[in-house]
């Protein structure tokens, strides 16, 4: 219960980062954009269709720029003070932690284990925590790994809390040598003991991965016999139960393994369906008012991460009843992801300054009552349910219609909505009821996935759910601590990364066409206008088409003897626009401590992603809208974390930053763009059309040639791929297709 004395220092405060100079830069860039567009419109009749195409592309870029400016206008985040929590809050609330996984091959169990261990060891009373792992792959290997991890957790959790270990994922912690090597010291002995125990755990998981017959000797695996990933019954197992826990530092929180029923002829809604099953099972067993969800590859890097979120939920002066969730940035430990960090730092804080950050699917603490469909209007000032909402939500028929027929489930929902104290139940007593709510047909004709829980109808369940929450009038909070709260793993290699971007973009575009679309009800519901623009920013993925066209326009103009860029003053405006954009984005990178090289790589990465992953996501959505095929939830292969026996260097190796290729179509547009621009530069440089470069229409062609050079520089990895071999070289099949298309382009352009 929180202390009612408001004279005490606050548990958190909202910090604004308004910068009037940056705002002036935004407005200058927009002004240059609109000046260029007006010039093209006024002189459209003087030029051929190239100017019309350029006008279309630049209009799209201007729209995206305008949206981003609106979002970045008033950046903010929330600074928590977890050190003040103990003296202000006498009884911390329960927190359920969710870790979903789906494929033991693409998401290795040792990775899931490290995420689990980092969560179990956070600085929070163990009797207030429960960790639920959802295994959509129904893998006995994953279950075996959790059982072994629960044994190691009895060593790891006390060790972390006794010595206040900062990094609480063992695979990262043991990469570095012990700092205190004093012979015979207690810490040194405990460190060696804990390291040996983790190595033993790693070997057991590795041996079981290589030889599945090792799992057959244990009776506990009978439930996994004759099961397939897409055809099996519900499995719920309490791996470890913290019976009679009082919050001692040696205690380990509850660990529960679940795998919902799957049958070939049912729609299971991928991760979103798994999250809803997690919400139901946890509601039956522990029914915590708050739920932390992280991806299986994202470990807790800050031991105070749960306490930081509680500072916001328990701070009365901030009207915490209206805060639906607390979102942390998504950071990574194993790849060149500078562009994502910069994007979150500026765009994420910008959106946080409106109605609150967007839920990004991981690193988020939700309130259970909000996920059960409540709106701020349903609550009294003190947070209790209003009389109107009580009649609407808590009738027996309404509860059964919304949450399903399980009486145990309905009772847990009533307790959660009314904020009734949760008794210390024995978890194993709830297994039978948990299996019932995991049946394929349980959600049929209920509100699960529609208005309750994580919402369906998009592979981007996070964005879909976030829109619904904000549309009800809830706010959210953004915490961006100096020490990253969570660190995750990027997919292995460029092909997997592009596949992940394609899945994300497909989900973002799907939002535009479902009932949560920000295009619908722009001025109604309780979502703020600028917050709706934040969700509308998903159309940035649609700019892949104008971006692809614009990358080809300079080459076309050189080959066709046309003018792309205006002359005189407006050529200067174009150059100034490009220069200001470059200098501003460079400033964003350098102000966060990144190098010029990181900025250059980022510019290249975004162009490649836009003309590959985002482009194919449009094809995916088009096929779905035409009823030809459904969008597919593609699980990307994660990097297996290096164990302590594999060396102490946790940095990327020399090849980790090299661009990799495979035979997928993702690399066809980039190769085609490079070949076309190189061909145009070759034609220009050898002067095959020198006699025609008098250019009554538009200059010497130098500006267009510079445009081609810029495009080639942005796609430099593809240029290098033309001369590399193996996985770092462009496959012959891709090169042949791109070459054929490039020849057609040149022939029809001349």
Tab-separated table of N, CA and C in Angstrom, residues 34-141:
chain	number	residue	atom	x	y	z
A	34	UNK	N	8.425	22.055	-49.176
A	34	UNK	CA	7.255	22.669	-49.800
A	34	UNK	C	7.650	23.659	-50.895
A	35	UNK	N	8.785	24.319	-50.734
A	35	UNK	CA	9.273	25.229	-51.771
A	35	UNK	C	9.619	24.460	-53.041
A	36	UNK	N	10.281	23.314	-52.871
A	36	UNK	CA	10.636	22.480	-54.023
A	36	UNK	C	9.382	21.948	-54.712
A	37	UNK	N	8.405	21.499	-53.910
A	37	UNK	CA	7.169	20.969	-54.487
A	37	UNK	C	6.405	22.044	-55.252
A	38	UNK	N	6.341	23.248	-54.708
A	38	UNK	CA	5.615	24.332	-55.388
A	38	UNK	C	6.293	24.699	-56.704
A	39	UNK	N	7.635	24.648	-56.714
A	39	UNK	CA	8.359	24.943	-57.960
A	39	UNK	C	8.053	23.896	-59.026
A	40	UNK	N	8.012	22.633	-58.614
A	40	UNK	CA	7.703	21.568	-59.583
A	40	UNK	C	6.290	21.748	-60.143
A	41	UNK	N	5.340	22.092	-59.279
A	41	UNK	CA	3.955	22.264	-59.733
A	41	UNK	C	3.843	23.428	-60.713
A	42	UNK	N	4.520	24.549	-60.406
A	42	UNK	CA	4.425	25.734	-61.267
A	42	UNK	C	5.041	25.501	-62.633
A	43	UNK	N	6.075	24.674	-62.714
A	43	UNK	CA	6.800	24.476	-63.973
A	43	UNK	C	6.559	23.092	-64.570
A	44	UNK	N	5.466	22.452	-64.174
A	44	UNK	CA	5.194	21.102	-64.643
A	44	UNK	C	5.057	21.040	-66.161
A	45	UNK	N	4.461	22.039	-66.759
A	45	UNK	CA	4.214	22.016	-68.203
A	45	UNK	C	5.493	22.154	-69.026
A	46	UNK	N	6.564	22.611	-68.413
A	46	UNK	CA	7.816	22.840	-69.141
A	46	UNK	C	8.674	21.587	-69.247
A	47	UNK	N	8.323	20.544	-68.526
A	47	UNK	CA	9.149	19.339	-68.490
A	47	UNK	C	8.298	18.115	-68.818
A	48	UNK	N	8.966	16.987	-69.016
A	48	UNK	CA	8.232	15.769	-69.366
A	48	UNK	C	7.716	15.079	-68.103
A	49	UNK	N	7.291	13.834	-68.265
A	49	UNK	CA	6.637	13.113	-67.172
A	49	UNK	C	7.563	12.811	-65.998
A	50	UNK	N	8.879	12.955	-66.212
A	50	UNK	CA	9.816	12.712	-65.122
A	50	UNK	C	9.510	13.624	-63.943
A	51	UNK	N	9.158	14.881	-64.233
A	51	UNK	CA	8.866	15.825	-63.154
A	51	UNK	C	7.598	15.428	-62.408
A	52	UNK	N	6.631	14.867	-63.111
A	52	UNK	CA	5.406	14.415	-62.453
A	52	UNK	C	5.714	13.263	-61.493
A	53	UNK	N	6.560	12.331	-61.944
A	53	UNK	CA	6.952	11.206	-61.085
A	53	UNK	C	7.759	11.713	-59.892
A	54	UNK	N	8.672	12.656	-60.149
A	54	UNK	CA	9.472	13.225	-59.064
A	54	UNK	C	8.584	13.948	-58.054
A	55	UNK	N	7.556	14.637	-58.557
A	55	UNK	CA	6.618	15.332	-57.670
A	55	UNK	C	5.895	14.347	-56.767
A	56	UNK	N	5.471	13.219	-57.338
A	56	UNK	CA	4.813	12.193	-56.541
A	56	UNK	C	5.732	11.677	-55.434
A	57	UNK	N	6.967	11.344	-55.793
A	57	UNK	CA	7.915	10.801	-54.810
A	57	UNK	C	8.213	11.816	-53.717
A	58	UNK	N	8.507	13.040	-54.125
A	58	UNK	CA	8.872	14.062	-53.142
A	58	UNK	C	7.678	14.447	-52.272
A	59	UNK	N	6.462	14.336	-52.798
A	59	UNK	CA	5.272	14.579	-51.980
A	59	UNK	C	5.155	13.523	-50.889
A	60	UNK	N	5.449	12.284	-51.239
A	60	UNK	CA	5.426	11.204	-50.238
A	60	UNK	C	6.476	11.447	-49.162
A	61	UNK	N	7.688	11.842	-49.591
A	61	UNK	CA	8.746	12.113	-48.622
A	61	UNK	C	8.368	13.287	-47.721
A	62	UNK	N	7.715	14.291	-48.286
A	62	UNK	CA	7.294	15.458	-47.506
A	62	UNK	C	6.258	15.067	-46.462
A	63	UNK	N	5.330	14.175	-46.849
A	63	UNK	CA	4.302	13.730	-45.914
A	63	UNK	C	4.926	12.983	-44.742
A	64	UNK	N	5.865	12.087	-45.038
A	64	UNK	CA	6.545	11.346	-43.973
A	64	UNK	C	7.319	12.312	-43.074
A	65	UNK	N	7.991	13.285	-43.686
A	65	UNK	CA	8.747	14.279	-42.922
A	65	UNK	C	7.825	15.088	-42.015
A	66	UNK	N	6.653	15.440	-42.522
A	66	UNK	CA	5.690	16.202	-41.733
A	66	UNK	C	5.194	15.382	-40.546
A	67	UNK	N	4.890	14.104	-40.779
A	67	UNK	CA	4.441	13.239	-39.695
A	67	UNK	C	5.513	13.102	-38.622
A	68	UNK	N	6.750	12.860	-39.043
A	68	UNK	CA	7.837	12.681	-38.081
A	68	UNK	C	8.076	13.962	-37.293
A	69	UNK	N	7.954	15.117	-37.956
A	69	UNK	CA	8.106	16.396	-37.259
A	69	UNK	C	7.045	16.553	-36.180
A	70	UNK	N	5.812	16.190	-36.498
A	70	UNK	CA	4.732	16.266	-35.505
A	70	UNK	C	5.017	15.368	-34.306
A	71	UNK	N	5.603	14.222	-34.570
A	71	UNK	CA	5.855	13.267	-33.490
A	71	UNK	C	7.037	13.683	-32.627
A	72	UNK	N	8.046	14.285	-33.229
A	72	UNK	CA	9.244	14.671	-32.484
A	72	UNK	C	9.109	16.028	-31.800
A	73	UNK	N	7.967	16.678	-31.937
A	73	UNK	CA	7.836	18.078	-31.536
A	73	UNK	C	8.019	18.302	-30.037
A	74	UNK	N	7.512	17.393	-29.214
A	74	UNK	CA	7.570	17.595	-27.756
A	74	UNK	C	8.042	16.324	-27.054
A	75	UNK	N	9.308	15.970	-27.181
A	75	UNK	CA	9.820	14.724	-26.588
A	75	UNK	C	9.792	14.760	-25.063
A	76	UNK	N	9.584	13.584	-24.481
A	76	UNK	CA	9.554	13.466	-23.019
A	76	UNK	C	9.754	12.006	-22.639
A	77	UNK	N	10.131	11.789	-21.420
A	77	UNK	CA	10.100	10.449	-20.843
A	77	UNK	C	9.913	10.590	-19.338
A	78	UNK	N	9.956	9.476	-18.641
A	78	UNK	CA	9.711	9.478	-17.200
A	78	UNK	C	10.942	8.956	-16.477
A	79	UNK	N	11.345	9.666	-15.458
A	79	UNK	CA	12.503	9.249	-14.658
A	79	UNK	C	12.017	8.673	-13.336
A	80	UNK	N	12.218	7.377	-13.097
A	80	UNK	CA	11.788	6.770	-11.829
A	80	UNK	C	12.880	6.879	-10.762
A	81	UNK	N	12.478	6.769	-9.520
A	81	UNK	CA	13.416	6.774	-8.396
A	81	UNK	C	13.156	5.535	-7.550
A	82	UNK	N	13.642	4.381	-8.001
A	82	UNK	CA	13.337	3.129	-7.297
A	82	UNK	C	13.902	3.070	-5.882
A	83	UNK	N	14.946	3.878	-5.593
A	83	UNK	CA	15.508	3.880	-4.244
A	83	UNK	C	14.518	4.440	-3.212
A	84	UNK	N	13.506	5.189	-3.681
A	84	UNK	CA	12.508	5.756	-2.775
A	84	UNK	C	11.322	4.817	-2.560
A	85	UNK	N	11.319	3.705	-3.282
A	85	UNK	CA	10.133	2.847	-3.290
A	85	UNK	C	9.896	2.178	-1.935
A	86	UNK	N	10.953	1.662	-1.300
A	86	UNK	CA	10.796	0.904	-0.064
A	86	UNK	C	10.228	1.750	1.070
A	87	UNK	N	10.646	3.020	1.138
A	87	UNK	CA	10.164	3.867	2.220
A	87	UNK	C	8.769	4.417	1.959
A	88	UNK	N	8.303	4.322	0.704
A	88	UNK	CA	6.986	4.853	0.353
A	88	UNK	C	5.929	3.760	0.217
A	89	UNK	N	6.351	2.566	-0.139
A	89	UNK	CA	5.400	1.480	-0.388
A	89	UNK	C	5.718	0.322	0.556
A	90	UNK	N	4.752	-0.030	1.373
A	90	UNK	CA	4.978	-1.038	2.410
A	90	UNK	C	4.750	-2.459	1.901
A	91	UNK	N	3.973	-2.594	0.848
A	91	UNK	CA	3.678	-3.935	0.339
A	91	UNK	C	3.643	-3.868	-1.185
A	92	UNK	N	4.704	-4.282	-1.823
A	92	UNK	CA	4.788	-4.202	-3.282
A	92	UNK	C	3.778	-5.143	-3.929
A	93	UNK	N	3.207	-4.751	-5.062
A	93	UNK	CA	2.209	-5.606	-5.726
A	93	UNK	C	2.857	-6.800	-6.423
A	94	UNK	N	2.039	-7.782	-6.718
A	94	UNK	CA	2.499	-8.958	-7.461
A	94	UNK	C	2.751	-8.592	-8.916
A	95	UNK	N	3.710	-9.277	-9.532
A	95	UNK	CA	4.025	-9.087	-10.951
A	95	UNK	C	4.205	-10.451	-11.597
A	96	UNK	N	3.458	-10.704	-12.665
A	96	UNK	CA	3.646	-11.917	-13.467
A	96	UNK	C	4.523	-11.578	-14.664
A	97	UNK	N	5.471	-12.453	-14.965
A	97	UNK	CA	6.414	-12.207	-16.062
A	97	UNK	C	6.213	-13.264	-17.145
A	98	UNK	N	6.072	-12.804	-18.390
A	98	UNK	CA	5.766	-13.686	-19.514
A	98	UNK	C	6.954	-13.766	-20.474
A	99	UNK	N	7.305	-15.004	-20.866
A	99	UNK	CA	8.361	-15.229	-21.855
A	99	UNK	C	7.818	-16.190	-22.908
A	100	UNK	N	7.442	-15.701	-24.085
A	100	UNK	CA	6.951	-16.602	-25.135
A	100	UNK	C	8.077	-17.092	-26.043
A	101	UNK	N	8.031	-18.363	-26.396
A	101	UNK	CA	8.947	-18.920	-27.381
A	101	UNK	C	8.150	-19.875	-28.273
A	102	UNK	N	8.683	-20.182	-29.455
A	102	UNK	CA	7.877	-20.957	-30.402
A	102	UNK	C	8.649	-22.023	-31.158
A	103	UNK	N	9.969	-21.965	-31.149
A	103	UNK	CA	10.735	-22.889	-31.975
A	103	UNK	C	12.102	-23.110	-31.332
A	104	UNK	N	12.399	-24.317	-30.831
A	104	UNK	CA	13.675	-24.549	-30.152
A	104	UNK	C	14.887	-24.506	-31.082
A	105	UNK	N	14.644	-24.540	-32.381
A	105	UNK	CA	15.759	-24.456	-33.333
A	105	UNK	C	16.092	-23.004	-33.628
A	106	UNK	N	15.087	-22.230	-33.941
A	106	UNK	CA	15.300	-20.820	-34.273
A	106	UNK	C	15.416	-19.940	-33.028
A	107	UNK	N	14.922	-20.439	-31.908
A	107	UNK	CA	15.061	-19.738	-30.627
A	107	UNK	C	15.632	-20.729	-29.613
A	108	UNK	N	16.952	-20.880	-29.584
A	108	UNK	CA	17.599	-21.937	-28.787
A	108	UNK	C	17.204	-21.886	-27.312
A	109	UNK	N	16.967	-23.037	-26.698
A	109	UNK	CA	16.561	-23.084	-25.289
A	109	UNK	C	17.528	-22.402	-24.335
A	110	UNK	N	18.834	-22.455	-24.611
A	110	UNK	CA	19.786	-21.804	-23.714
A	110	UNK	C	19.566	-20.297	-23.699
A	111	UNK	N	19.063	-19.753	-24.789
A	111	UNK	CA	18.722	-18.331	-24.835
A	111	UNK	C	17.495	-18.061	-23.952
A	112	UNK	N	16.489	-18.922	-24.052
A	112	UNK	CA	15.301	-18.782	-23.222
A	112	UNK	C	15.677	-18.897	-21.750
A	113	UNK	N	16.573	-19.813	-21.446
A	113	UNK	CA	17.018	-20.021	-20.072
A	113	UNK	C	17.673	-18.765	-19.509
A	114	UNK	N	18.518	-18.113	-20.285
A	114	UNK	CA	19.189	-16.910	-19.806
A	114	UNK	C	18.209	-15.770	-19.576
A	115	UNK	N	17.217	-15.648	-20.452
A	115	UNK	CA	16.180	-14.639	-20.237
A	115	UNK	C	15.423	-14.933	-18.945
A	116	UNK	N	15.062	-16.197	-18.750
A	116	UNK	CA	14.356	-16.604	-17.538
A	116	UNK	C	15.170	-16.291	-16.286
A	117	UNK	N	16.447	-16.657	-16.292
A	117	UNK	CA	17.293	-16.459	-15.113
A	117	UNK	C	17.460	-14.984	-14.779
A	118	UNK	N	17.552	-14.149	-15.813
A	118	UNK	CA	17.691	-12.714	-15.561
A	118	UNK	C	16.437	-12.135	-14.911
A	119	UNK	N	15.267	-12.665	-15.278
A	119	UNK	CA	14.019	-12.198	-14.687
A	119	UNK	C	13.853	-12.702	-13.261
A	120	UNK	N	14.245	-13.931	-13.014
A	120	UNK	CA	14.123	-14.490	-11.673
A	120	UNK	C	14.994	-13.742	-10.666
A	121	UNK	N	16.071	-13.124	-11.142
A	121	UNK	CA	17.053	-12.499	-10.249
A	121	UNK	C	16.877	-10.990	-10.097
A	122	UNK	N	15.787	-10.424	-10.607
A	122	UNK	CA	15.605	-8.975	-10.490
A	122	UNK	C	15.426	-8.589	-9.021
A	123	UNK	N	15.708	-7.317	-8.724
A	123	UNK	CA	15.592	-6.815	-7.354
A	123	UNK	C	14.124	-6.567	-7.003
A	124	UNK	N	13.471	-7.633	-6.647
A	124	UNK	CA	12.056	-7.569	-6.296
A	124	UNK	C	11.774	-8.794	-5.433
A	125	UNK	N	10.929	-8.678	-4.421
A	125	UNK	CA	10.669	-9.837	-3.553
A	125	UNK	C	10.243	-11.065	-4.356
A	126	UNK	N	10.919	-12.167	-4.139
A	126	UNK	CA	10.649	-13.375	-4.928
A	126	UNK	C	9.238	-13.890	-4.730
A	127	UNK	N	8.651	-13.651	-3.551
A	127	UNK	CA	7.284	-14.118	-3.313
A	127	UNK	C	6.246	-13.249	-4.006
A	128	UNK	N	6.697	-12.175	-4.652
A	128	UNK	CA	5.798	-11.305	-5.413
A	128	UNK	C	5.910	-11.542	-6.920
A	129	UNK	N	6.737	-12.483	-7.326
A	129	UNK	CA	7.000	-12.708	-8.747
A	129	UNK	C	6.601	-14.117	-9.156
A	130	UNK	N	6.229	-14.247	-10.416
A	130	UNK	CA	6.005	-15.554	-11.034
A	130	UNK	C	6.390	-15.437	-12.496
A	131	UNK	N	7.121	-16.411	-13.003
A	131	UNK	CA	7.566	-16.377	-14.401
A	131	UNK	C	6.898	-17.512	-15.172
A	132	UNK	N	6.205	-17.137	-16.246
A	132	UNK	CA	5.499	-18.092	-17.097
A	132	UNK	C	6.171	-18.138	-18.466
A	133	UNK	N	6.533	-19.323	-18.897
A	133	UNK	CA	7.157	-19.513	-20.205
A	133	UNK	C	6.166	-20.238	-21.106
A	134	UNK	N	5.783	-19.591	-22.209
A	134	UNK	CA	4.872	-20.198	-23.177
A	134	UNK	C	5.686	-20.801	-24.314
A	135	UNK	N	5.513	-22.092	-24.526
A	135	UNK	CA	6.241	-22.808	-25.577
A	135	UNK	C	5.259	-23.215	-26.669
A	136	UNK	N	5.171	-22.404	-27.719
A	136	UNK	CA	4.255	-22.711	-28.815
A	136	UNK	C	4.779	-23.832	-29.706
A	137	UNK	N	6.006	-24.257	-29.475
A	137	UNK	CA	6.557	-25.364	-30.247
A	137	UNK	C	6.374	-26.695	-29.554
A	138	UNK	N	5.831	-26.687	-28.320
A	138	UNK	CA	5.609	-27.914	-27.535
A	138	UNK	C	6.860	-28.788	-27.547
A	139	UNK	N	7.968	-28.204	-27.141
A	139	UNK	CA	9.252	-28.895	-27.220
A	139	UNK	C	9.653	-29.469	-25.863
A	140	UNK	N	9.875	-30.776	-25.770
A	140	UNK	CA	10.384	-31.347	-24.512
A	140	UNK	C	11.758	-30.788	-24.154
A	141	UNK	N	12.514	-30.363	-25.182
A	141	UNK	CA	13.829	-29.777	-24.921
A	141	UNK	C	13.695	-28.465	-24.150
